[in-house]
Coordinates of C-alpha atoms and ligand atoms in Angstrom, one line a residue:
M1 CA 141.6 207.2 222.1
T2 CA 138.0 206.4 222.6
N3 CA 135.3 209.0 221.9
I4 CA 135.0 209.8 225.5
E5 CA 138.8 210.3 225.8
L6 CA 138.9 212.4 222.7
Y7 CA 136.0 214.5 224.0
H8 CA 137.6 215.2 227.4
H9 CA 141.1 215.7 225.9
F10 CA 139.6 218.3 223.5
R11 CA 137.7 220.1 226.3
E12 CA 140.8 220.3 228.5
Q13 CA 143.0 221.4 225.6
N14 CA 140.6 224.2 224.7
K15 CA 139.2 225.4 228.0
D16 CA 140.8 228.8 227.5
R17 CA 139.9 229.3 223.9
A18 CA 136.9 231.2 222.5
R19 CA 135.5 232.6 219.3
L20 CA 133.9 236.1 219.0
L21 CA 131.4 236.5 216.2
I22 CA 130.3 240.0 215.3
K23 CA 127.9 241.7 212.9
C24 CA 127.6 245.5 212.8
P25 CA 127.2 248.5 210.5
D26 CA 130.4 249.0 208.6
Q27 CA 132.7 251.9 209.6
P28 CA 136.4 252.5 210.2
G29 CA 138.0 251.3 213.5
I30 CA 136.0 248.1 214.2
V31 CA 138.9 245.6 214.0
S32 CA 141.2 247.9 215.9
A33 CA 138.7 248.3 218.7
V34 CA 138.0 244.6 219.0
S35 CA 141.7 243.6 218.8
T36 CA 142.6 246.3 221.4
F37 CA 139.8 245.0 223.7
L38 CA 141.1 241.5 223.5
M39 CA 144.7 242.6 224.0
N40 CA 143.7 244.7 227.1
N41 CA 142.0 241.6 228.5
G42 CA 145.1 239.5 228.1
A43 CA 143.9 237.6 225.1
N44 CA 146.0 236.3 222.2
I45 CA 144.3 236.3 218.8
I46 CA 144.8 232.9 217.1
E47 CA 142.7 233.5 214.0
S48 CA 141.0 236.6 212.6
S49 CA 138.7 237.0 209.6
Q50 CA 136.5 239.8 208.6
Y51 CA 134.2 240.7 205.7
S52 CA 132.6 244.0 204.6
A53 CA 129.4 243.3 202.7
D54 CA 129.3 246.9 201.3
P55 CA 131.9 249.4 202.5
E56 CA 129.5 252.2 201.3
G57 CA 127.0 251.3 203.9
G58 CA 126.5 247.7 204.5
N59 CA 127.2 245.3 207.4
F60 CA 130.6 244.2 208.6
F61 CA 131.3 240.7 209.9
I62 CA 134.2 239.5 212.1
R63 CA 135.2 236.0 213.4
M64 CA 138.1 236.1 215.9
E65 CA 139.4 233.0 217.7
F66 CA 141.5 233.8 220.7
S67 CA 143.1 232.2 223.8
C68 CA 143.2 233.8 227.2
L69 CA 144.6 232.5 230.5
D70 CA 141.9 231.5 233.0
L71 CA 139.2 232.3 230.4
H72 CA 137.0 229.5 231.8
N73 CA 136.7 231.5 235.0
R74 CA 136.5 235.0 233.3
R75 CA 133.6 234.5 230.9
I76 CA 131.1 236.8 232.5
E77 CA 133.7 239.4 233.3
I78 CA 134.9 239.6 229.7
E79 CA 131.5 239.5 228.1
Q80 CA 130.2 242.3 230.4
S81 CA 133.2 244.5 229.7
F82 CA 132.8 244.0 225.9
H83 CA 129.5 245.9 226.1
E84 CA 131.4 249.2 225.9
V85 CA 132.7 248.3 222.5
S86 CA 129.5 246.6 221.3
T87 CA 127.4 249.6 222.2
K88 CA 129.8 252.1 220.5
F89 CA 129.6 250.1 217.2
N90 CA 126.0 248.9 217.5
M91 CA 127.2 245.3 217.3
E92 CA 125.4 242.0 217.4
F93 CA 127.9 239.6 219.0
Q94 CA 128.4 236.2 220.4
F95 CA 131.2 234.7 222.6
L96 CA 131.4 231.0 221.9
Y97 CA 133.6 228.8 224.0
V98 CA 135.5 226.1 222.2
S99 CA 135.2 223.6 225.1
D100 CA 131.4 223.9 225.0
V101 CA 131.1 221.0 222.5
K102 CA 127.7 221.2 220.8
K103 CA 125.1 218.7 221.9
T104 CA 123.9 217.2 218.6
A105 CA 121.0 215.1 217.3
I106 CA 121.1 213.3 213.9
F107 CA 117.9 212.6 212.1
V108 CA 117.9 209.9 209.4
S109 CA 115.4 207.9 207.3
K110 CA 116.3 205.0 205.0
E111 CA 119.5 206.1 203.4
Q112 CA 122.5 205.8 205.8
H113 CA 125.5 207.0 203.9
C114 CA 125.4 210.5 205.3
L115 CA 124.9 209.2 208.9
M116 CA 127.8 206.8 208.4
E117 CA 130.1 209.7 207.2
L118 CA 129.2 211.8 210.2
L119 CA 129.8 208.9 212.7
W120 CA 133.1 208.0 211.0
E121 CA 134.4 211.5 211.3
W122 CA 133.0 211.8 214.8
Q123 CA 134.8 208.6 215.9
N124 CA 138.2 209.8 214.4
G125 CA 137.8 213.3 216.1
D126 CA 137.3 215.3 212.8
L127 CA 133.8 216.3 213.9
M128 CA 134.0 217.4 217.6
M129 CA 130.4 217.1 218.6
D130 CA 128.5 215.5 221.5
I131 CA 126.0 213.2 219.8
G132 CA 123.1 213.0 222.2
C133 CA 120.8 210.8 220.1
I134 CA 119.8 209.5 216.7
I135 CA 116.2 209.8 215.7
S136 CA 114.7 207.9 212.7
N137 CA 111.5 207.1 211.0
N138 CA 113.2 203.9 209.9
E139 CA 114.6 201.0 212.0
N140 CA 117.7 200.5 209.7
A141 CA 120.1 202.5 211.8
E142 CA 119.3 201.1 215.2
Q143 CA 122.1 198.5 215.3
L144 CA 124.7 201.0 214.1
A145 CA 123.6 203.5 216.9
K146 CA 123.6 200.7 219.5
S147 CA 127.1 199.6 218.4
L148 CA 128.3 203.1 219.2
N149 CA 126.3 203.5 222.5
I150 CA 124.3 206.3 221.0
P151 CA 120.6 206.5 222.1
F152 CA 118.4 205.6 219.2
Y153 CA 114.7 206.5 218.8
Y154 CA 112.5 205.0 216.1
I155 CA 109.5 207.2 215.5
P156 CA 107.5 206.2 212.4
A157 CA 106.4 209.3 210.5
N158 CA 104.3 210.5 207.6
K159 CA 102.6 213.8 206.7
D160 CA 99.3 212.7 208.4
I161 CA 100.8 212.4 211.9
R162 CA 103.4 215.2 211.7
A163 CA 102.2 217.0 214.8
Q164 CA 102.3 213.9 217.1
V165 CA 105.7 212.8 215.6
E166 CA 107.2 216.2 216.2
E167 CA 105.8 216.5 219.7
R168 CA 107.7 213.3 220.6
Q169 CA 110.8 214.5 218.7
L170 CA 110.8 217.8 220.6
E171 CA 110.5 216.0 223.9
I172 CA 113.5 213.8 223.2
L173 CA 115.6 216.8 221.9
K174 CA 114.8 218.7 225.1
E175 CA 115.6 215.7 227.3
H176 CA 119.1 215.5 225.6
D177 CA 119.6 219.3 225.7
I178 CA 120.2 219.4 221.9
E179 CA 121.5 222.6 220.3
L180 CA 122.3 221.3 216.8
I181 CA 120.1 219.0 214.6
I182 CA 121.6 217.4 211.5
L183 CA 119.2 216.0 208.9
A184 CA 121.2 213.2 207.3
R185 CA 118.9 212.4 204.5
Y186 CA 115.9 212.7 206.8
M187 CA 113.0 212.6 204.4
Q188 CA 110.2 214.3 206.3
I189 CA 109.2 218.0 206.0
L190 CA 109.5 219.8 209.3
T191 CA 106.6 222.1 210.4
P192 CA 107.1 225.8 211.1
N193 CA 106.5 225.0 214.8
F194 CA 109.4 222.5 214.9
V195 CA 111.7 224.8 212.9
S196 CA 110.9 227.8 215.2
H197 CA 112.4 225.9 218.2
Y198 CA 115.8 225.7 216.4
P199 CA 116.5 228.8 214.2
N200 CA 119.6 228.2 212.1
Q201 CA 120.3 225.2 214.2
I202 CA 119.1 222.5 211.8
I203 CA 121.4 221.6 209.0
N204 CA 120.0 219.6 206.0
I205 CA 121.7 217.9 203.1
H206 CA 119.6 218.2 199.9
H207 CA 120.6 215.9 197.1
S208 CA 120.7 218.4 194.3
F209 CA 122.8 221.5 193.3
L210 CA 120.2 224.0 194.6
P211 CA 118.3 225.9 193.5
A212 CA 117.7 223.2 191.0
F213 CA 115.4 220.3 191.8
I214 CA 114.0 221.5 195.2
G215 CA 111.8 218.9 197.0
A216 CA 111.5 215.1 196.6
R217 CA 113.2 212.8 194.0
P218 CA 115.8 215.3 192.6
Y219 CA 117.8 212.6 190.9
E220 CA 114.9 211.3 188.9
R221 CA 114.2 214.9 187.8
A222 CA 117.8 215.6 187.0
Y223 CA 117.9 212.4 184.8
A224 CA 114.7 213.5 183.0
R225 CA 116.3 216.9 182.4
G226 CA 119.5 215.4 181.0
V227 CA 121.9 217.4 183.2
K228 CA 125.7 217.2 182.8
L229 CA 126.3 218.1 186.5
I230 CA 124.7 216.7 189.6
G231 CA 125.3 218.0 193.1
A232 CA 124.4 218.3 196.7
T233 CA 123.7 221.3 198.9
S234 CA 123.9 221.7 202.7
H235 CA 121.8 224.5 204.1
Y236 CA 120.1 225.6 207.3
V237 CA 116.5 224.5 207.5
T238 CA 113.7 227.1 207.2
N239 CA 110.0 227.0 206.5
D240 CA 110.7 227.4 202.8
L241 CA 111.6 223.8 201.7
D242 CA 115.2 223.5 200.6
E243 CA 115.6 227.3 200.4
G244 CA 117.4 228.0 203.6
P245 CA 120.8 229.7 203.8
I246 CA 123.3 227.6 201.9
I247 CA 126.4 226.6 203.8
E248 CA 128.2 224.3 201.3
Q249 CA 127.7 222.7 197.9
G250 CA 129.5 220.2 195.7
V251 CA 129.1 219.0 192.1
E252 CA 130.3 216.1 189.9
R253 CA 130.1 215.6 186.1
V254 CA 127.7 213.0 184.7
S255 CA 126.9 212.0 181.2
H256 CA 124.3 210.4 178.9
H257 CA 125.7 207.0 179.9
D258 CA 124.5 207.5 183.5
K259 CA 121.1 206.3 184.5
V260 CA 119.2 207.3 187.7
D261 CA 120.9 204.7 189.8
D262 CA 124.3 206.0 188.6
L263 CA 123.3 209.5 189.5
K264 CA 122.3 208.3 193.0
R265 CA 125.6 206.4 193.4
I266 CA 127.7 209.4 192.3
G267 CA 125.5 211.7 194.3
R268 CA 125.9 209.8 197.6
N269 CA 129.7 210.6 197.6
I270 CA 128.9 214.3 197.1
E271 CA 126.2 214.4 199.7
R272 CA 128.2 212.9 202.5
S273 CA 131.3 215.1 201.9
V274 CA 129.3 218.3 201.5
L275 CA 127.3 217.6 204.7
A276 CA 130.4 216.8 206.7
R277 CA 132.1 220.0 205.6
A278 CA 129.0 222.1 206.5
V279 CA 128.7 220.4 209.9
K280 CA 132.4 220.9 210.6
W281 CA 132.2 224.6 209.8
H282 CA 129.1 225.0 212.0
L283 CA 130.8 223.2 214.9
Q284 CA 133.8 225.5 214.5
D285 CA 131.5 228.6 214.6
R286 CA 132.7 229.6 211.1
V287 CA 129.2 230.3 209.7
I288 CA 127.4 233.6 210.2
V289 CA 123.8 233.8 208.7
D290 CA 123.0 237.1 207.1
G291 CA 119.4 237.1 205.8
N292 CA 119.1 234.1 203.5
K293 CA 122.8 233.9 202.9
T294 CA 125.8 232.8 204.9
I295 CA 129.3 234.1 205.4
V296 CA 131.7 231.1 206.0
F297 CA 135.0 232.1 207.5
Ligands
LIG301 N1 110.9 222.7 206.9 C1 111.8 222.0 206.3 N2 111.8 220.7 206.4 C2 112.7 219.9 205.7 C3 113.6 220.6 204.8 C4 113.5 222.0 204.7 O1 114.3 222.6 203.9 N3 112.6 222.7 205.4 N4 114.5 219.8 204.0 C5 114.0 218.4 203.9 C6 114.9 217.4 203.2 N5 114.4 217.1 201.9 C7 115.3 217.3 200.9 O2 116.5 217.5 201.1 C8 113.1 216.7 201.6 C9 112.6 215.7 202.4 C10 111.3 215.2 202.2 C11 110.5 215.8 201.2 C12 109.1 215.3 201.1 O3 108.4 215.7 200.1 N6 108.7 214.4 202.0 C13 107.3 214.0 202.1 C14 107.2 212.5 202.5 C15 108.2 211.7 201.7 C16 108.2 210.2 202.3 O4 107.5 209.9 203.2 O5 109.0 209.4 201.7 C17 106.6 214.7 203.2 O6 107.3 215.0 204.2 O7 105.4 214.9 203.1 C18 111.0 216.8 200.4 C19 112.3 217.3 200.6 C20 113.8 217.8 205.3 N7 112.8 218.6 205.9

């Protein structure tokens, strides 16, 4: 199937499926109340996960995926009737509809291995996202984007013109109605103004096993340190460089035989698989952010 066919088939197959994400103060009876609410509204629970941060007085988290006949016509009715339960348990909650495939933008600089992994998994249906555009401060990826009929925007960038660059980027993102931004080895620091437009909606891949080697050139610094493990970390972007909530990490062993280029070669395979897993879990609404941490169901 083509991407368009995959997209429409997925939307049709999942038009009556939704996910309910909940965060609330922990107490007995929460799962029972939510599952009873869903049953009373004709829903069938397909997957249910929950986590109690501290039964003695912390927060409680739930992710329930369910199907419900005619859900696509009953969204407002069900969400409004849930307020009785949410008020009783002081819940923060979100209903997320599986057929609402997330409009996504991919930012890339010179290195393309992470972009290629995302596009490969998107083409084979493993990453169900609606790629609105690719934005880059390098022209390298233009032909790849055009070959897949993805709008490509080349916007040269450096720290001296950050404001102008981001103004144009934000225009494009609004034009494409983007709700998820993936930094696929995009090597420009985003300003607080930019980040504020997309809270916990920007996923980055950092090419180190954080919190080690935050910032630029982590492989060179890892080599100088003589590490025996290198890694990659995918996290939500915040104003604190490479210190946002971690979604996924991976590591591989290295040795004294490995030079910087070897670390980069080994690292590229870690980066692209870690980023793809993090993006997949976000697209499946499996990630709840709690402070500067995540719960991944
Ligand atoms: N606000 C944030 N912006 C970005 C984050 C983040 O966590 N918060 N992650 C980075 C990605 N990154 C490492 O993964 C990273 C990219 C770039 C730099 C850096 O020092 N860039 C220089 C310019 C370098 C160049 O032009 O080649 C700069 O922007 O001044 C550090 C870390 C993405 N953005």
